[in-house]
Amino acid sequence: MLDSEKTKEQLLEELEEARTRILDLESGEVNQAANTGGRLCPDDRASQMSADYLRCLATAIPDLVWLKDPNGIYLHCNTAFERLYGATEAEIIGKSDYDFVSRELADFFRDHDRKAMEAGQPCVNDEWLTFAQDGYRGLFETIKAPMYDNAGILIGVLGISRDITERKLAEEALRDKKEQLRTLINAIPEIVCFKDGQGHWLEANSFDLDLFQLTGVDYQGKKDSELAAFSPFYRDAFLACEATDEIAWSVGGPSRAEETILRPDGCPLVFDIIKIPVFHRDGRRKGLLVVGRDITERKRAEETLLQAKLAAELAHKEWEGTFDAVPDLIALIDTNHRILRVNRAMAEKLGCSFANIVGRHCYELVHGLPTPPSYCPHVKLMASGKEERCEVFEPRLGCTFDVTVTTLRDASGNIRGSVHVMHDITERKRAADALQKAYEESEQQVEERTRHLKNANENLNNEIIERKRLEKELRQAKEKAENANRAKSEFLANMSHEIRTPMNAMLGLTKLALRRELGEEAREFLEGAMEAGSSLVQIVNDILDFSKIEAGRINLEHEAFELRSLLDKIVKTFVPTAQKKGISLYVRVDENAPDLLQGDQGRLRQVLVNLVGNALKFTHEGAVAISVGPQPEGMRPIDASDDQIRLLFAVSDTGIGIPSDKTGVIFDSFTQADSSTTKRFGGTGLGLAISKKLTNMMGGRIWVESALDKGSTFYFTAAFGLSGKGESTAAKVQVQPLLLPASLRILLVEDDRMNQFFAEAVLTNAGHAVDFANNGLQALKMLEAGSYDIILMDISMPEMDGDQAARFIRSSTSGLFDPQIPIVAMTAHALKGDRERFLASGMNGYISKPVDEDELLLAIARALAHDTNTPDRGGDAAQPPIENSKTTLPVLDKQWIGKHLSSKPEMLQRLLEVYQKELPKHLIEIRQAMDTTSFSDLIMAAHNLKGSSATIGAREVRETALQLELAGRDADMGRAREAYCLLEAAAQRLVDFLTLEKGRTNR
């Protein structure tokens, strides 16, 4: 029970005892007076004496005691109450609170009187009172109880007020000290835990809760076995704690042990655990203090843990009656210093029975002196008649007391002695001293911890500064690398477009020319050009594929395909080459190899085509053989999946072979077995490097076995999923041929004249009508003015590109054209995600440049059939840059003109005239864009000049305009101005050349 609760209970008991006693006395006096006719008998005198004693007791008690009638009129009050109103009891009796205090305060007192009377039982409240006598103001705990006579009729209200100001202040100070100690305990990086006698957790510091993963858990009142459920990792540690707790209890004193605690990260911590049991005086378990210090790093230099000392318990005993219930030492002493009566607390303190105390001199029994001491408050009271208060240390009792001495008067008001109330403040002074000492020690510890934390914080700040510096450097390096990679990707996308666009036109036109009646020599030249162009496309594709793999931007497809059908198509591709060289070409497929597989047939085809192509290239006679079968068990990787089939492929030839010292390097990038073979056989040295990376991606590997001048065998393995139980897809899937309707009206949106010319030739030969639009805006106008069956859409165009145009068409609600008209993208862009982006913008198909004639017609048929599974021959990752040629370019490419415009001299003449007229305008637009620092205008002007120059074969101007366009895309005005100087010079040379040629023609 708390001190404040004990005080209330004691006051209530005192009040009830006094009320009962008063009623008994009043009832007794009335009865006795009636029976004796007003004369006092011995019993009357005893009752009178008892009443006097009770009145003297109320007067001697330092608490305020008063009695009011039901109307709030004072009937009685003690001496302490007289101080409150600064009047004597006689002056107070018959008056109410309104006669002494303000109406507001009097209403407050009266309101609590009514509450007690209405409740029919004691009511307690705290209130601040200001004493009129000396101005003292304090907080008082007031108990008011209704008074009833024997008939149960309310006769008044009895009140007692006790000054609790010092107690409240002491409690607040103690609370502050406890909070400071709690803060200090939480600041200690050690385990601190308190448990009760049954093992329930009462308190624990932050370090303990964090260590055992109990932060945020309502741990109070729970045992270790219950807390194990909240921290599974430390379950065994919690269960072991209960056993070690029992050891401490059985020892009966502090127990000490070293315990190793494993953290979740696997790091062991060694703690010096001290468990201190605390027992009640009767031997019952009271509590257990657990303190654990981390001695992992300083185990050999162990320090003795400071053991907290628990304050001694105060004995709680029941008090007899109202008098004996008061915890202070109370003694009633007559004028001759003889003890009349003491309460139980005083008797126990003196160690004597009541019989051995009453009648003895107080200075002899209490002080052990033959005469009263000089400071005796009783002597002073007898002389002054006023209350005395002092603080006294009694050596015989070994205690310090706060002593209050008041007069003991009889019914006539004569002083018959004094009432001594001795409040033991020894423990309070000791606690104050202990708290002060603890505070000073805690201040020292806080100062020491603060110093350590300050040093640690400085070290941490230095580490943070260094880490931030490193992070900044790393971030800058990362941004620099990302910018370089982004610039590389953009450059390769542009180069892909620029290379594939003319290659598309060149190969397409050559293919068309070969279909015409030609002389033997002309056909031979065109076939050579076709072969050279195809080789160039393959080289570009190799470089692009290698760049994509290096960038990690190739994703393998996972689709069903037929192995034997794929091999058949590959072999048919190489049959003409093998027949031309007189080499036999074989394919052997093991009967245990499944036919229907799941995987990327395109990448598998790429590896096989590369190996077979190399075999044919380096073989002059003999044979080339392809064999496929299940991978032998001895070659399967340990981590191979059971739900996959692993196949072993081999490509053998009887060619020139590879030296043994070169077999380890031929799979490196840009490497061939002999540098001379580059000149003899051609190639970039990337094919085997690409094959190696692709086989690794397919879960396999590649190697070679070779003998010089005898031939080579290239092996590789790959893992595939099974798409069925081996049956052919031909039995399940009926492939419907895509038929292209005749006489389509096609809108070709393309800003490059050469591509317009090629597409027009292909489509008109197929029986279709073609209209041209140079950009997306023009295409929209033509759609509104006419009706078309399909749109072929280039991506990179001025004013509005193909992606923007497609989105505008699909979202149109004008009703002037069909927003669902089929659209096929035609572009040389090859960045990752381009195909998905084009389809997301609403396009029905996608074909990459250079465009094959058959593929173009197939793409149109698929788009009209709403088949979006368009083969993606373009890349999906950043492409490597193409180095600028250091060779001097011709002013006018007469070979290009001879191939494409020699049969149309009138058209050539007209194009040259228009070009010469438009060239100054282009240069002016470029200069204006540079003067206004408008990179978008610069890019567009250079792009237009580049296209028109390509149309007439003005290679030098075209290439210089390209460099100017790239400088604009990089927002590099310095490089743009350098390129413009070169462009002006190239343009002037071209004009001079055309003027000279025109003069020769006229002559």
mmCIF file of N, CA and C in Angstrom, residues 151-200:
data_model
loop_
_atom_site.group_PDB
_atom_site.id
_atom_site.type_symbol
_atom_site.label_atom_id
_atom_site.label_comp_id
_atom_site.label_asym_id
_atom_site.label_seq_id
_atom_site.Cartn_x
_atom_site.Cartn_y
_atom_site.Cartn_z
ATOM 1 N N ALA A 151 -30.287 7.436 16.701
ATOM 2 C CA ALA A 151 -31.514 7.194 15.930
ATOM 3 C C ALA A 151 -31.273 7.251 14.436
ATOM 4 N N GLY A 152 -30.023 7.490 14.062
ATOM 5 C CA GLY A 152 -29.701 7.527 12.635
ATOM 6 C C GLY A 152 -29.997 8.861 11.994
ATOM 7 N N ILE A 153 -30.208 9.893 12.804
ATOM 8 C CA ILE A 153 -30.510 11.215 12.263
ATOM 9 C C ILE A 153 -29.207 11.979 12.086
ATOM 10 N N LEU A 154 -29.031 12.637 10.933
ATOM 11 C CA LEU A 154 -27.815 13.403 10.632
ATOM 12 C C LEU A 154 -27.736 14.579 11.584
ATOM 13 N N ILE A 155 -26.583 14.680 12.269
ATOM 14 C CA ILE A 155 -26.416 15.765 13.230
ATOM 15 C C ILE A 155 -25.282 16.694 12.839
ATOM 16 N N GLY A 156 -24.488 16.335 11.782
ATOM 17 C CA GLY A 156 -23.402 17.222 11.371
ATOM 18 C C GLY A 156 -22.354 16.515 10.529
ATOM 19 N N VAL A 157 -21.257 17.251 10.323
ATOM 20 C CA VAL A 157 -20.132 16.735 9.522
ATOM 21 C C VAL A 157 -18.869 16.888 10.331
ATOM 22 N N LEU A 158 -18.096 15.801 10.484
ATOM 23 C CA LEU A 158 -16.817 15.794 11.178
ATOM 24 C C LEU A 158 -15.712 15.823 10.129
ATOM 25 N N GLY A 159 -14.737 16.741 10.289
ATOM 26 C CA GLY A 159 -13.659 16.848 9.301
ATOM 27 C C GLY A 159 -12.292 16.819 9.936
ATOM 28 N N ILE A 160 -11.347 16.241 9.199
ATOM 29 C CA ILE A 160 -9.939 16.222 9.610
ATOM 30 C C ILE A 160 -9.105 16.578 8.388
ATOM 31 N N SER A 161 -8.166 17.523 8.536
ATOM 32 C CA SER A 161 -7.263 17.902 7.440
ATOM 33 C C SER A 161 -5.837 17.731 7.911
ATOM 34 N N ARG A 162 -5.080 17.055 7.068
ATOM 35 C CA ARG A 162 -3.657 16.817 7.404
ATOM 36 C C ARG A 162 -2.787 17.518 6.378
ATOM 37 N N ASP A 163 -1.769 18.191 6.864
ATOM 38 C CA ASP A 163 -0.835 18.902 5.975
ATOM 39 C C ASP A 163 0.047 17.864 5.247
ATOM 40 N N ILE A 164 -0.113 17.796 3.912
ATOM 41 C CA ILE A 164 0.660 16.827 3.120
ATOM 42 C C ILE A 164 1.600 17.551 2.153
ATOM 43 N N THR A 165 1.857 18.834 2.431
ATOM 44 C CA THR A 165 2.695 19.619 1.516
ATOM 45 C C THR A 165 4.080 19.009 1.393
ATOM 46 N N GLU A 166 4.733 18.775 2.541
ATOM 47 C CA GLU A 166 6.089 18.234 2.495
ATOM 48 C C GLU A 166 6.104 16.836 1.890
ATOM 49 N N ARG A 167 5.059 16.069 2.252
ATOM 50 C CA ARG A 167 5.007 14.713 1.682
ATOM 51 C C ARG A 167 4.870 14.751 0.165
ATOM 52 N N LYS A 168 4.005 15.651 -0.346
ATOM 53 C CA LYS A 168 3.833 15.773 -1.796
ATOM 54 C C LYS A 168 5.123 16.222 -2.464
ATOM 55 N N LEU A 169 5.751 17.231 -1.832
ATOM 56 C CA LEU A 169 7.018 17.700 -2.403
ATOM 57 C C LEU A 169 8.062 16.589 -2.396
ATOM 58 N N ALA A 170 8.084 15.826 -1.274
ATOM 59 C CA ALA A 170 9.046 14.718 -1.193
ATOM 60 C C ALA A 170 8.725 13.651 -2.232
ATOM 61 N N GLU A 171 7.408 13.390 -2.420
ATOM 62 C CA GLU A 171 7.025 12.391 -3.430
ATOM 63 C C GLU A 171 7.424 12.847 -4.833
ATOM 64 N N GLU A 172 7.188 14.154 -5.113
ATOM 65 C CA GLU A 172 7.575 14.658 -6.434
ATOM 66 C C GLU A 172 9.080 14.594 -6.629
ATOM 67 N N ALA A 173 9.813 14.966 -5.539
ATOM 68 C CA ALA A 173 11.272 14.882 -5.645
ATOM 69 C C ALA A 173 11.723 13.445 -5.852
ATOM 70 N N LEU A 174 11.037 12.527 -5.101
ATOM 71 C CA LEU A 174 11.392 11.116 -5.252
ATOM 72 C C LEU A 174 11.066 10.625 -6.655
ATOM 73 N N ARG A 175 9.897 11.100 -7.200
ATOM 74 C CA ARG A 175 9.532 10.732 -8.568
ATOM 75 C C ARG A 175 10.562 11.232 -9.568
ATOM 76 N N ASP A 176 11.018 12.474 -9.352
ATOM 77 C CA ASP A 176 12.041 13.025 -10.253
ATOM 78 C C ASP A 176 13.327 12.213 -10.177
ATOM 79 N N LYS A 177 13.691 11.863 -8.944
ATOM 80 C CA LYS A 177 14.909 11.067 -8.794
ATOM 81 C C LYS A 177 14.759 9.707 -9.462
ATOM 82 N N LYS A 178 13.551 9.112 -9.292
ATOM 83 C CA LYS A 178 13.324 7.813 -9.937
ATOM 84 C C LYS A 178 13.407 7.935 -11.448
ATOM 85 N N GLU A 179 12.850 9.028 -12.001
ATOM 86 C CA GLU A 179 12.905 9.226 -13.451
ATOM 87 C C GLU A 179 14.347 9.423 -13.918
ATOM 88 N N GLN A 180 15.122 10.178 -13.085
ATOM 89 C CA GLN A 180 16.535 10.348 -13.420
ATOM 90 C C GLN A 180 17.266 9.013 -13.391
ATOM 91 N N LEU A 181 16.932 8.220 -12.360
ATOM 92 C CA LEU A 181 17.568 6.902 -12.287
ATOM 93 C C LEU A 181 17.143 6.028 -13.454
ATOM 94 N N ARG A 182 15.850 6.103 -13.863
ATOM 95 C CA ARG A 182 15.386 5.337 -15.027
ATOM 96 C C ARG A 182 16.155 5.757 -16.284
ATOM 97 N N THR A 183 16.331 7.095 -16.468
ATOM 98 C CA THR A 183 17.090 7.587 -17.620
ATOM 99 C C THR A 183 18.527 7.083 -17.571
ATOM 100 N N LEU A 184 19.086 7.127 -16.356
ATOM 101 C CA LEU A 184 20.464 6.651 -16.191
ATOM 102 C C LEU A 184 20.569 5.166 -16.514
ATOM 103 N N ILE A 185 19.601 4.377 -16.011
ATOM 104 C CA ILE A 185 19.634 2.936 -16.260
ATOM 105 C C ILE A 185 19.524 2.647 -17.745
ATOM 106 N N ASN A 186 18.637 3.387 -18.449
ATOM 107 C CA ASN A 186 18.493 3.169 -19.901
ATOM 108 C C ASN A 186 19.742 3.574 -20.664
ATOM 109 N N ALA A 187 20.508 4.518 -20.082
ATOM 110 C CA ALA A 187 21.728 4.954 -20.758
ATOM 111 C C ALA A 187 22.874 3.973 -20.552
ATOM 112 N N ILE A 188 22.733 3.082 -19.589
ATOM 113 C CA ILE A 188 23.807 2.118 -19.315
ATOM 114 C C ILE A 188 23.758 0.989 -20.349
ATOM 115 N N PRO A 189 24.839 0.755 -21.057
ATOM 116 C CA PRO A 189 24.855 -0.315 -22.076
ATOM 117 C C PRO A 189 25.080 -1.687 -21.455
ATOM 118 N N GLU A 190 24.263 -2.030 -20.498
ATOM 119 C CA GLU A 190 24.355 -3.314 -19.825
ATOM 120 C C GLU A 190 22.950 -3.851 -19.591
ATOM 121 N N ILE A 191 22.864 -5.133 -19.300
ATOM 122 C CA ILE A 191 21.575 -5.741 -18.980
ATOM 123 C C ILE A 191 21.176 -5.346 -17.563
ATOM 124 N N VAL A 192 20.002 -4.766 -17.425
ATOM 125 C CA VAL A 192 19.447 -4.447 -16.108
ATOM 126 C C VAL A 192 17.992 -4.892 -16.113
ATOM 127 N N CYS A 193 17.642 -5.786 -15.194
ATOM 128 C CA CYS A 193 16.291 -6.338 -15.171
ATOM 129 C C CYS A 193 15.869 -6.603 -13.727
ATOM 130 N N PHE A 194 14.623 -6.311 -13.409
ATOM 131 C CA PHE A 194 14.057 -6.578 -12.087
ATOM 132 C C PHE A 194 12.901 -7.556 -12.241
ATOM 133 N N LYS A 195 12.882 -8.578 -11.397
ATOM 134 C CA LYS A 195 11.794 -9.550 -11.377
ATOM 135 C C LYS A 195 11.231 -9.623 -9.964
ATOM 136 N N ASP A 196 9.940 -10.043 -9.867
ATOM 137 C CA ASP A 196 9.387 -10.226 -8.538
ATOM 138 C C ASP A 196 9.734 -11.617 -8.032
ATOM 139 N N GLY A 197 9.184 -11.953 -6.877
ATOM 140 C CA GLY A 197 9.536 -13.225 -6.253
ATOM 141 C C GLY A 197 9.076 -14.434 -7.030
ATOM 142 N N GLN A 198 8.111 -14.270 -7.924
ATOM 143 C CA GLN A 198 7.617 -15.404 -8.731
ATOM 144 C C GLN A 198 8.254 -15.434 -10.122
ATOM 145 N N GLY A 199 9.205 -14.554 -10.386
ATOM 146 C CA GLY A 199 9.900 -14.571 -11.668
ATOM 147 C C GLY A 199 9.260 -13.706 -12.734
ATOM 148 N N HIS A 200 8.251 -12.897 -12.369
ATOM 149 C CA HIS A 200 7.640 -12.009 -13.357
ATOM 150 C C HIS A 200 8.528 -10.783 -13.561
#
